[in-house]
Every structure is written in C-alpha cells, then in structure tokens.
Amino acid sequence: MKIDILTLFPDMVEPVINQSILHRAQEDGHVEIRVHDYREYSTDKHRSVDDYPYGGGAGMVLRVEPVVRALRDLDRKRNALRILMTPQGIPYSQARAKTLAKNDRIIILCGHYEGYDERIRDYFDVEISIGDYILTGGEIAAMVVVDSLVRLLPGVLNNEASAEEDSFSEGLLEYPHYTRPRVFEGKAVPDVLLSGDHGKIEVWRKEQALSRTKKRRPDLYERYLKRRKDK
Ligand SMILES: C[S@@+](CC[C@H](N)C(=O)[O-])C[C@H]1O[C@@H](n2cnc3c(N)ncnc32)[C@H](O)[C@@H]1O
C-alpha cells in the first residue's frame, strides 16, 4: 500500500510514522508512507494556502488551487482513494479501517484553519471524521486513520490473530487479558485461564466479551444481536 499525506505540518506527522509498528511496516515493505507539505504547491510569492472567506466571518479558508495542484501531481493516474479529514465526514470505525486497508493507494488531506473552500470537496472520494469534536488540524486525525489501517495489512502484525480478536472486529469489545503474577494485591487471575482447557477458555472469553459489551456499549451489543438474528 502507498499512502501520501498532505499536510502543512510535516513535523507533526514524521515522528509518528517513524516509530514502532508503522516504522517497521515501512521497513518491511508493507507500506510506503510519504509526507508532503502542500504549501509547496502554492504559486504566489508568499506561498500562501489560505485566504479570507467570501462573505466575511471568522477564520481563514484553505484555498482550492494548491490542493488540486498537489492532487494532480501525486495522483496523475487518478487511481488513489482520496480522503479528506473533516469533522463533517463519516464517523471513523474499525469497519471503515478494514475497507480502507483494501486500497493500494491512499491520499489523505489534513486541513487547517477555519475550513476548506467548499470546492475542494469535489476532488475527494471520502470525507472522514474521527469523532464529534474539533481538532486544530487534520494531522492527528490522519495519524489515527493511518495507524489503524496499516496494522490491518497482511504481515504487519506478528500475530495476525490479534487483529482479528481486537475490540470491534467482531462487533464486540474484546475479552479481558491477564498476565503474571497469578495474584496481585488479592486480585487473582480467573481459574479458567490456568486450566489449560482451550475449549473452556474460548467459551469464557466469548461470554466476557458479550457481558462487557452489553455493560459498556449497549449500542454495540444491540447491533451485534440484531446482526446475529438477521443471519
Ligand atoms: C479547526 S478544524 C475546522 C473545523 C471546521 N470549522 C468545521 O466546523 O467543520 C481544522 C481541520 O482539522 C481537521 N479536523 C478537526 N477535527 C476533526 C475531526 N473530528 N475529524 C477529522 N478531522 C478533523 C480537519 O482537517 C479540519 O479541516
């Protein structure tokens, strides 16, 4: 997979993509992530990318020309999925991450300022929000998307099963985990996990996932039950 990130703050993005699993995924050739400062695509002498809004009002608006110039340069064959980070987009989810991970090429635009010139939207395939709150810019949101989809690429995680069992992959929160010591301050590891009976452990984990989801995320639980019924 190839990912191009368009940002005005490459220094915010570089440290994140050059650590841990994202770094290793690039080293191992599972993904190529390139970061571009789209100020480079501005042609005026101040290399400006924003301007005052028509009609007045607070804040500056991201101009359409530098963005479209960047897209045309990076995506000449028009074969990348173009993602616009915006709080007005589709709410991001694990299901969406799985869909995105199927693409060979992705371009992500990180916004800034008050908003985009509305015409920018015409040049993108999908608008994504990472939640109902406002960040100062799209960089952190783009990192959420990149991190969550890269770990789904085949071969990126050492233990493939761990991505399959993560919360949300089956529509449920994940079961609880324990490691040594067996007892800590009077809190003991559930006996079943020490039993060596893998069948029983699987049943216990499923029950835990169900009861945990029901308690913490009744919305997910209801959706899970409905899906089961529909099947
Ligand atoms: C200050 S925000 C602009 C918000 C804009 N005034 C609005 O209400 O839609 C600047 C940029 O941060 C990014 N951003 C902020 N919150 C976000 C969110 N929840 N999800 C995705 N991107 C977000 C977007 O790229 C956005 O263009």
XYZ file of C-alpha atoms and ligand atoms in Angstrom:
258
model
C 0.000 0.000 0.000
C 1.122 3.556 -0.697
C -0.075 6.425 1.465
C 0.516 10.098 0.688
C -0.233 12.561 3.460
C -0.773 16.186 2.513
C -0.115 18.489 5.445
C 1.144 21.950 6.329
C 2.958 20.450 9.329
C 5.142 17.526 8.200
C 6.999 17.711 11.521
C 3.834 16.640 13.315
C 3.462 13.576 11.136
C 7.046 12.336 10.655
C 7.731 11.316 14.283
C 4.531 9.275 14.421
C 5.087 7.331 11.223
C 8.716 6.672 12.124
C 8.058 4.798 15.350
C 7.077 1.311 16.364
C 4.833 -0.764 14.105
C 4.327 1.976 11.499
C 8.075 2.277 11.144
C 8.593 -1.479 10.910
C 5.772 -1.830 8.389
C 7.590 0.602 6.113
C 10.979 -1.044 6.667
C 9.486 -4.423 5.798
C 7.909 -3.049 2.616
C 4.252 -3.495 3.634
C 3.535 0.191 3.205
C 5.183 3.269 1.770
C 4.191 6.471 3.527
C 5.167 9.804 2.021
C 4.561 13.161 3.643
C 4.119 16.302 1.540
C 3.915 19.922 2.559
C 1.213 21.261 0.255
C 2.495 24.781 0.749
C 4.996 23.660 -1.903
C 2.122 23.689 -4.375
C 1.239 27.312 -3.800
C 2.396 29.546 -6.630
C 2.114 33.018 -5.094
C 5.191 34.719 -3.730
C 4.219 34.202 -0.090
C 3.379 30.533 -0.747
C 0.037 31.112 0.916
C -2.520 28.323 1.082
C -5.336 30.185 2.849
C -7.405 33.297 2.293
C -10.269 35.324 3.788
C -13.749 33.858 3.421
C -16.100 35.389 0.879
C -19.000 36.905 2.766
C -16.839 37.644 5.817
C -16.717 35.773 9.088
C -14.113 34.384 11.435
C -11.034 32.434 10.376
C -9.191 31.709 7.178
C -10.204 29.260 4.474
C -7.943 26.724 2.767
C -7.661 27.606 -0.927
C -8.598 25.151 -3.622
C -5.714 25.695 -6.109
C -2.734 24.392 -4.070
C -4.704 21.334 -3.011
C -5.799 20.449 -6.535
C -2.309 21.071 -7.873
C -0.913 18.663 -5.257
C -3.510 16.021 -6.087
C -2.805 16.267 -9.815
C 0.911 15.928 -9.238
C 0.697 12.999 -6.823
C -2.188 11.154 -8.436
C -1.637 11.531 -12.173
C -3.361 8.268 -12.999
C -6.270 9.122 -10.703
C -6.016 5.718 -9.044
C -5.709 6.729 -5.384
C -8.539 6.817 -2.895
C -8.608 10.449 -1.791
C -9.562 11.063 1.807
C -10.441 14.441 3.287
C -10.101 14.728 7.064
C -13.009 16.766 8.428
C -15.287 16.714 11.466
C -18.141 16.800 8.934
C -17.164 13.405 7.472
C -18.360 9.830 8.013
C -17.593 8.738 11.583
C -14.473 6.564 11.533
C -14.729 2.963 12.737
C -12.899 -0.359 12.659
C -15.186 -1.434 9.812
C -14.110 1.628 7.820
C -10.429 0.874 8.605
C -10.904 -2.630 7.159
C -12.407 -1.213 3.973
C -9.643 1.369 3.569
C -6.961 -1.272 4.107
C -8.070 -2.923 0.834
C -6.856 0.048 -1.247
C -3.455 0.048 -2.937
C -3.109 3.818 -2.832
C -4.481 6.427 -0.484
C -4.040 10.188 -0.321
C -5.054 11.977 2.877
C -5.521 15.735 3.167
C -5.064 17.277 6.615
C -6.991 20.512 6.865
C -6.223 23.545 8.953
C -7.747 26.944 9.658
C -11.490 27.505 9.776
C -12.259 25.105 6.958
C -11.928 24.202 3.299
C -13.050 26.122 0.272
C -16.166 24.042 -0.388
C -14.989 23.244 -3.936
C -12.104 21.171 -2.517
C -14.658 18.513 -1.591
C -15.306 17.752 -5.272
C -11.773 16.357 -5.620
C -12.074 13.778 -2.834
C -13.701 10.360 -2.681
C -14.461 10.158 1.011
C -14.641 12.513 3.996
C -13.716 11.070 7.379
C -14.263 12.325 10.911
C -12.576 10.686 13.884
C -15.241 11.895 16.300
C -17.608 14.645 17.301
C -15.042 17.143 18.497
C -12.849 19.728 16.790
C -9.080 19.390 16.481
C -6.856 22.280 15.426
C -5.768 20.417 12.306
C -6.176 17.138 10.454
C -2.735 15.682 11.295
C -3.707 13.813 14.452
C -6.881 12.581 12.781
C -4.889 11.380 9.752
C -2.499 9.537 12.077
C -5.445 7.743 13.661
C -6.545 6.574 10.227
C -3.051 5.590 9.043
C -2.176 3.720 12.241
C -5.435 1.805 12.365
C -5.323 0.670 8.759
C -1.611 -0.149 8.483
C -1.873 -2.639 11.366
C -4.541 -4.453 9.342
C -2.286 -5.008 6.315
C -1.295 -8.668 5.934
C 2.033 -9.386 7.616
C 2.270 -6.151 9.606
C 1.344 -7.613 12.981
C 3.430 -10.596 14.049
C 0.385 -12.327 15.403
C -2.359 -11.974 12.782
C -4.917 -13.383 15.184
C -4.512 -10.421 17.493
C -6.052 -8.024 14.949
C -8.951 -10.428 14.426
C -9.684 -10.579 18.132
C -9.387 -6.844 18.786
C -12.383 -4.941 20.068
C -14.872 -4.056 17.297
C -13.572 -6.579 14.743
C -16.479 -8.879 15.514
C -18.714 -6.034 16.613
C -17.932 -6.691 20.300
C -15.426 -5.321 22.797
C -12.530 -7.645 23.455
C -12.435 -10.046 26.444
C -10.152 -9.205 29.444
C -6.478 -10.183 29.454
C -4.222 -11.267 32.330
C -0.515 -11.983 32.709
C 1.808 -12.794 35.635
C 1.618 -12.646 38.637
C -1.261 -15.052 39.320
C -2.332 -12.971 42.303
C -1.728 -9.246 42.769
C -2.920 -7.481 45.931
C -5.519 -10.188 46.445
C -6.779 -9.999 42.848
C -6.440 -13.441 41.274
C -6.393 -14.446 37.621
C -9.625 -16.341 36.768
C -9.097 -20.085 37.266
C -10.326 -20.967 33.789
C -7.303 -19.230 32.206
C -4.976 -21.517 34.150
C -6.956 -24.667 33.359
C -5.238 -25.433 30.056
C -8.676 -26.288 28.612
C -8.757 -24.262 25.400
C -12.403 -25.011 24.705
C -13.437 -23.679 28.102
C -11.169 -20.663 27.725
C -12.742 -19.813 24.388
C -16.262 -20.045 25.842
C -15.261 -17.895 28.839
C -13.718 -15.257 26.591
C -16.794 -15.100 24.405
C -19.051 -14.717 27.465
C -16.796 -11.991 28.827
C -16.793 -10.144 25.504
C -20.586 -10.304 25.409
C -21.180 -9.178 29.010
C -18.550 -6.442 28.775
C -20.034 -5.085 25.562
C -23.573 -5.240 26.973
C -22.493 -3.276 30.044
C -20.140 -0.724 28.492
C -21.545 -0.312 24.982
C -25.218 -1.293 24.880
C -25.437 0.310 21.409
C -22.833 -2.131 20.024
C -24.437 -5.039 21.850
C -27.865 -4.355 20.346
C -26.351 -4.079 16.877
C -24.477 -7.355 17.408
C -27.673 -9.167 18.469
C -29.566 -7.744 15.515
C -26.860 -8.896 13.078
C -26.941 -12.386 14.609
C -30.719 -12.501 14.264
C -30.594 -11.300 10.632
C -28.089 -14.038 9.795
C -10.372 23.683 13.257
S -10.796 22.367 12.185
C -12.045 23.128 11.169
C -13.423 22.752 11.577
C -14.477 23.432 10.731
N -14.647 24.808 11.125
C -15.808 22.711 10.889
O -16.593 23.059 11.734
O -16.036 21.735 10.145
C -9.416 22.301 11.115
C -9.131 20.951 10.465
O -8.854 19.984 11.452
C -9.262 18.697 10.994
N -10.207 18.138 11.983
C -10.674 18.762 13.078
N -11.485 17.960 13.780
C -11.540 16.791 13.113
C -12.229 15.562 13.332
N -13.033 15.385 14.366
N -12.050 14.561 12.435
C -11.250 14.731 11.359
N -10.572 15.875 11.098
C -10.706 16.894 11.959
C -9.884 18.884 9.624
O -8.899 18.591 8.657
C -10.244 20.366 9.637
O -10.295 20.898 8.346
